[in-house]
Amino acid sequence: MTESISPETTELLVGIRSWVEIESHTPDIAGVNALADRITADYVPSGAEVTRIPGTGYGDHLVVRAPWGGQTNTPGILIISHMDTVHPKGTLETFPFRIEGNLAFGPGIYDMKGGAYCAMRAVCDLVASGGAPLPVTHLFVADEEIGSPTSKDLITDLGKAAKYVLVTEPAREGGKIVVARKGAVRYEVTTHGKASHAGARHQDGLSAIREMAHTILKFEALTDYDRGTTCNVGLIAGGTGTNVVPAKCWIKVDIRISDMAALNEMEAFVATLVPENPDVRIEITGGLERPPYERDPGIDALFENAKAVAAKIGWKLEGLKTGGGSDGNFTAPYTPTLDGLGVDGKGGHTDYEQLKISSLQPRRLLMRGLLERLT
């Protein structure tokens, strides 16, 4: 650690490191719950009330109420963070926490333990100064990296009850925050054909893979960059052997959409999709995973507040729209939501994941300033 790092930033780095070194891959229930234990221990001395919601197949979720404002969520500010990462247990052995100049590395440090820790510190700072105008709830979920299947209803309910939502996903492109996100639609498509000997009785078979090839091209043709729609067939499997006409094939499809009108178009496409060979059956399951997070006047007003806070700290805050989804997608249709309020850096989900140390204190102050300013 270099001498140029301030004591305040050093304190943040020490805390972030303690979270990073508790591995919390989504399927690792014990790991995620160990991080929940640590977060609880860090928050409780401030007087915050921590409610632990047992997980169902995944780790526990935490609902933290700041000690001012009657420890309620209505109508206040909801901060959303996630505890889970994409890094399997054991990643620290080959990718340990380390510091190189202005960069700190480690699994989950950028997405999103750095931002979640800074937000926690911002809330604790305000306890010492008497609180904020609105009640504050800090939600930590255990399963965001796989689409928040067990926390989505909790996120939505708390988001609807709040007046503002602030999400600590990492900043983008040099510190920009997120003011809109595409929605995500996921499908699993299966073609059912008929097996036969590929040499002796090829004519008796119905190739599920052949039909799937046509289906893939139809899905991929949905991509329209001008419209902001992308379709990716990311997984495929089928067949039992090179000498067998394949009776089954399946794919998994990821579609990103900019608005609900595009969702209607996707649903209409799926409803009218028919096989090229009428003797082969197509089965499709899935649908909307995260709704589009569309910019509106409420989000614009919230963003102006964030810009004013950042200007006082000393930088010009910019916003952008991104294709990736987050838990902010679940709240934005109901409540003004700002996302990307976490740390600046890069390499989320990689073995070079990193944050900029110089962004820690400004992001802590941005969160604190928003909590103080919003009324």
GROMACS .gro file of N, CA and C in nm, residues 48-122:
model
  225
   48ALA      N    1  -2.785  -0.020   1.342
   48ALA     CA    2  -2.876  -0.067   1.238
   48ALA      C    3  -2.945  -0.197   1.281
   49GLU      N    4  -3.067  -0.215   1.233
   49GLU     CA    5  -3.143  -0.336   1.260
   49GLU      C    6  -3.127  -0.429   1.139
   50VAL      N    7  -3.075  -0.549   1.162
   50VAL     CA    8  -3.049  -0.643   1.053
   50VAL      C    9  -3.147  -0.760   1.063
   51THR      N   10  -3.226  -0.779   0.958
   51THR     CA   11  -3.317  -0.892   0.949
   51THR      C   12  -3.262  -0.990   0.846
   52ARG      N   13  -3.249  -1.114   0.886
   52ARG     CA   14  -3.193  -1.217   0.798
   52ARG      C   15  -3.307  -1.304   0.746
   53ILE      N   16  -3.315  -1.315   0.614
   53ILE     CA   17  -3.420  -1.395   0.550
   53ILE      C   18  -3.358  -1.523   0.498
   54PRO      N   19  -3.395  -1.638   0.554
   54PRO     CA   20  -3.333  -1.764   0.512
   54PRO      C   21  -3.351  -1.789   0.363
   55GLY      N   22  -3.244  -1.836   0.301
   55GLY     CA   23  -3.248  -1.865   0.159
   55GLY      C   24  -3.324  -1.994   0.130
   56THR      N   25  -3.364  -2.008   0.005
   56THR     CA   26  -3.431  -2.129  -0.042
   56THR      C   27  -3.349  -2.185  -0.157
   57GLY      N   28  -3.258  -2.273  -0.124
   57GLY     CA   29  -3.170  -2.329  -0.226
   57GLY      C   30  -3.045  -2.248  -0.251
   58TYR      N   31  -3.043  -2.125  -0.199
   58TYR     CA   32  -2.926  -2.037  -0.210
   58TYR      C   33  -2.903  -1.973  -0.074
   59GLY      N   34  -2.811  -1.876  -0.068
   59GLY     CA   35  -2.779  -1.815   0.059
   59GLY      C   36  -2.891  -1.727   0.113
   60ASP      N   37  -2.868  -1.676   0.234
   60ASP     CA   38  -2.965  -1.588   0.300
   60ASP      C   39  -2.957  -1.446   0.243
   61HIS      N   40  -3.066  -1.372   0.258
   61HIS     CA   41  -3.070  -1.231   0.222
   61HIS      C   42  -3.072  -1.148   0.351
   62LEU      N   43  -3.019  -1.026   0.343
   62LEU     CA   44  -3.017  -0.936   0.458
   62LEU      C   45  -3.096  -0.809   0.427
   63VAL      N   46  -3.182  -0.769   0.520
   63VAL     CA   47  -3.252  -0.640   0.512
   63VAL      C   48  -3.203  -0.557   0.629
   64VAL      N   49  -3.128  -0.451   0.599
   64VAL     CA   50  -3.067  -0.368   0.702
   64VAL      C   51  -3.142  -0.235   0.707
   65ARG      N   52  -3.191  -0.200   0.825
   65ARG     CA   53  -3.262  -0.072   0.844
   65ARG      C   54  -3.170   0.023   0.921
   66ALA      N   55  -3.147   0.141   0.864
   66ALA     CA   56  -3.068   0.242   0.934
   66ALA      C   57  -3.141   0.283   1.063
   67PRO      N   58  -3.066   0.324   1.166
   67PRO     CA   59  -3.128   0.348   1.296
   67PRO      C   60  -3.213   0.474   1.306
   68TRP      N   61  -3.211   0.559   1.204
   68TRP     CA   62  -3.298   0.676   1.209
   68TRP      C   63  -3.426   0.649   1.130
   69GLY      N   64  -3.524   0.739   1.142
   69GLY     CA   65  -3.645   0.729   1.062
   69GLY      C   66  -3.738   0.616   1.100
   70GLY      N   67  -3.729   0.566   1.223
   70GLY     CA   68  -3.820   0.462   1.266
   70GLY      C   69  -3.787   0.325   1.210
   71GLN      N   70  -3.670   0.309   1.149
   71GLN     CA   71  -3.626   0.182   1.092
   71GLN      C   72  -3.735   0.118   1.005
   72THR      N   73  -3.782   0.199   0.912
   72THR     CA   74  -3.885   0.153   0.819
   72THR      C   75  -3.836   0.176   0.677
   73ASN      N   76  -3.910   0.122   0.581
   73ASN     CA   77  -3.872   0.138   0.440
   73ASN      C   78  -3.960   0.239   0.369
   74THR      N   79  -4.069   0.281   0.432
   74THR     CA   80  -4.170   0.360   0.361
   74THR      C   81  -4.186   0.498   0.421
   75PRO      N   82  -4.188   0.605   0.341
   75PRO     CA   83  -4.133   0.608   0.204
   75PRO      C   84  -3.989   0.657   0.210
   76GLY      N   85  -3.897   0.571   0.186
   76GLY     CA   86  -3.757   0.609   0.205
   76GLY      C   87  -3.670   0.571   0.088
   77ILE      N   88  -3.543   0.544   0.118
   77ILE     CA   89  -3.444   0.511   0.016
   77ILE      C   90  -3.404   0.365   0.032
   78LEU      N   91  -3.408   0.292  -0.076
   78LEU     CA   92  -3.364   0.153  -0.076
   78LEU      C   93  -3.230   0.144  -0.149
   79ILE      N   94  -3.127   0.095  -0.080
   79ILE     CA   95  -2.999   0.064  -0.142
   79ILE      C   96  -2.997  -0.086  -0.169
   80ILE      N   97  -2.959  -0.125  -0.291
   80ILE     CA   98  -2.955  -0.267  -0.326
   80ILE      C   99  -2.812  -0.308  -0.358
   81SER      N  100  -2.767  -0.414  -0.293
   81SER     CA  101  -2.636  -0.474  -0.319
   81SER      C  102  -2.653  -0.625  -0.328
   82HIS      N  103  -2.556  -0.691  -0.389
   82HIS     CA  104  -2.558  -0.838  -0.386
   82HIS      C  105  -2.427  -0.890  -0.327
   83MET      N  106  -2.440  -1.001  -0.256
   83MET     CA  107  -2.325  -1.061  -0.188
   83MET      C  108  -2.256  -1.166  -0.274
   84ASP      N  109  -2.327  -1.225  -0.367
   84ASP     CA  110  -2.272  -1.337  -0.444
   84ASP      C  111  -2.182  -1.289  -0.557
   85THR      N  112  -2.091  -1.376  -0.598
   85THR     CA  113  -2.004  -1.350  -0.712
   85THR      C  114  -2.011  -1.469  -0.809
   86VAL      N  115  -1.947  -1.453  -0.924
   86VAL     CA  116  -1.941  -1.562  -1.023
   86VAL      C  117  -1.817  -1.649  -1.003
   87HIS      N  118  -1.732  -1.614  -0.907
   87HIS     CA  119  -1.603  -1.682  -0.892
   87HIS      C  120  -1.618  -1.806  -0.803
   88PRO      N  121  -1.584  -1.925  -0.854
   88PRO     CA  122  -1.597  -2.048  -0.774
   88PRO      C  123  -1.507  -2.046  -0.651
   89LYS      N  124  -1.549  -2.120  -0.549
   89LYS     CA  125  -1.469  -2.133  -0.429
   89LYS      C  126  -1.331  -2.186  -0.464
   90GLY      N  127  -1.228  -2.126  -0.409
   90GLY     CA  128  -1.092  -2.163  -0.442
   90GLY      C  129  -1.023  -2.065  -0.534
   91THR      N  130  -1.099  -1.970  -0.590
   91THR     CA  131  -1.041  -1.871  -0.681
   91THR      C  132  -0.931  -1.790  -0.613
   92LEU      N  133  -0.947  -1.764  -0.483
   92LEU     CA  134  -0.847  -1.684  -0.412
   92LEU      C  135  -0.709  -1.748  -0.414
   93GLU      N  136  -0.703  -1.878  -0.433
   93GLU     CA  137  -0.573  -1.946  -0.435
   93GLU      C  138  -0.489  -1.900  -0.554
   94THR      N  139  -0.554  -1.874  -0.666
   94THR     CA  140  -0.481  -1.831  -0.786
   94THR      C  141  -0.501  -1.683  -0.816
   95PHE      N  142  -0.598  -1.621  -0.750
   95PHE     CA  143  -0.629  -1.480  -0.775
   95PHE      C  144  -0.652  -1.410  -0.641
   96PRO      N  145  -0.547  -1.395  -0.562
   96PRO     CA  146  -0.562  -1.334  -0.430
   96PRO      C  147  -0.577  -1.182  -0.438
   97PHE      N  148  -0.629  -1.126  -0.331
   97PHE     CA  149  -0.633  -0.980  -0.319
   97PHE      C  150  -0.491  -0.926  -0.328
   98ARG      N  151  -0.476  -0.820  -0.408
   98ARG     CA  152  -0.345  -0.755  -0.416
   98ARG      C  153  -0.363  -0.610  -0.459
   99ILE      N  154  -0.263  -0.529  -0.434
   99ILE     CA  155  -0.264  -0.388  -0.472
   99ILE      C  156  -0.147  -0.361  -0.563
  100GLU      N  157  -0.174  -0.293  -0.674
  100GLU     CA  158  -0.069  -0.248  -0.765
  100GLU      C  159  -0.096  -0.102  -0.799
  101GLY      N  160  -0.022  -0.012  -0.740
  101GLY     CA  161  -0.043   0.130  -0.765
  101GLY      C  162  -0.182   0.173  -0.724
  102ASN      N  163  -0.260   0.225  -0.820
  102ASN     CA  164  -0.396   0.273  -0.793
  102ASN      C  165  -0.501   0.164  -0.810
  103LEU      N  166  -0.460   0.040  -0.825
  103LEU     CA  167  -0.554  -0.068  -0.851
  103LEU      C  168  -0.550  -0.171  -0.739
  104ALA      N  169  -0.668  -0.220  -0.703
  104ALA     CA  170  -0.679  -0.332  -0.611
  104ALA      C  171  -0.752  -0.444  -0.683
  105PHE      N  172  -0.698  -0.565  -0.674
  105PHE     CA  173  -0.749  -0.680  -0.748
  105PHE      C  174  -0.808  -0.783  -0.651
  106GLY      N  175  -0.902  -0.861  -0.702
  106GLY     CA  176  -0.957  -0.971  -0.624
  106GLY      C  177  -1.092  -1.015  -0.678
  107PRO      N  178  -1.131  -1.140  -0.654
  107PRO     CA  179  -1.259  -1.189  -0.704
  107PRO      C  180  -1.378  -1.118  -0.640
  108GLY      N  181  -1.459  -1.056  -0.722
  108GLY     CA  182  -1.577  -0.985  -0.673
  108GLY      C  183  -1.551  -0.846  -0.623
  109ILE      N  184  -1.428  -0.797  -0.633
  109ILE     CA  185  -1.395  -0.667  -0.575
  109ILE      C  186  -1.464  -0.552  -0.649
  110TYR      N  187  -1.483  -0.569  -0.779
  110TYR     CA  188  -1.548  -0.467  -0.862
  110TYR      C  189  -1.698  -0.494  -0.871
  111ASP      N  190  -1.733  -0.620  -0.883
  111ASP     CA  191  -1.874  -0.660  -0.897
  111ASP      C  192  -1.911  -0.756  -0.785
  112MET      N  193  -1.960  -0.704  -0.668
  112MET     CA  194  -1.970  -0.564  -0.637
  112MET      C  195  -1.932  -0.534  -0.493
  113LYS      N  196  -1.837  -0.608  -0.440
  113LYS     CA  197  -1.808  -0.593  -0.297
  113LYS      C  198  -1.753  -0.455  -0.264
  114GLY      N  199  -1.676  -0.396  -0.358
  114GLY     CA  200  -1.624  -0.262  -0.332
  114GLY      C  201  -1.736  -0.160  -0.316
  115GLY      N  202  -1.831  -0.159  -0.408
  115GLY     CA  203  -1.941  -0.064  -0.401
  115GLY      C  204  -2.034  -0.090  -0.284
  116ALA      N  205  -2.059  -0.217  -0.253
  116ALA     CA  206  -2.147  -0.251  -0.142
  116ALA      C  207  -2.085  -0.205  -0.010
  117TYR      N  208  -1.953  -0.225   0.003
  117TYR     CA  209  -1.887  -0.183   0.127
  117TYR      C  210  -1.889  -0.031   0.142
  118CYS      N  211  -1.861   0.041   0.033
  118CYS     CA  212  -1.863   0.188   0.039
  118CYS      C  213  -2.000   0.241   0.078
  119ALA      N  214  -2.106   0.176   0.028
  119ALA     CA  215  -2.242   0.218   0.064
  119ALA      C  216  -2.268   0.193   0.212
  120MET      N  217  -2.224   0.078   0.261
  120MET     CA  218  -2.240   0.048   0.403
  120MET      C  219  -2.170   0.153   0.489
  121ARG      N  220  -2.048   0.191   0.448
  121ARG     CA  221  -1.975   0.292   0.523
  121ARG      C  222  -2.046   0.427   0.517
  122ALA      N  223  -2.107   0.460   0.402
  122ALA     CA  224  -2.180   0.587   0.390
  122ALA      C  225  -2.295   0.592   0.489
   0.00000   0.00000   0.00000
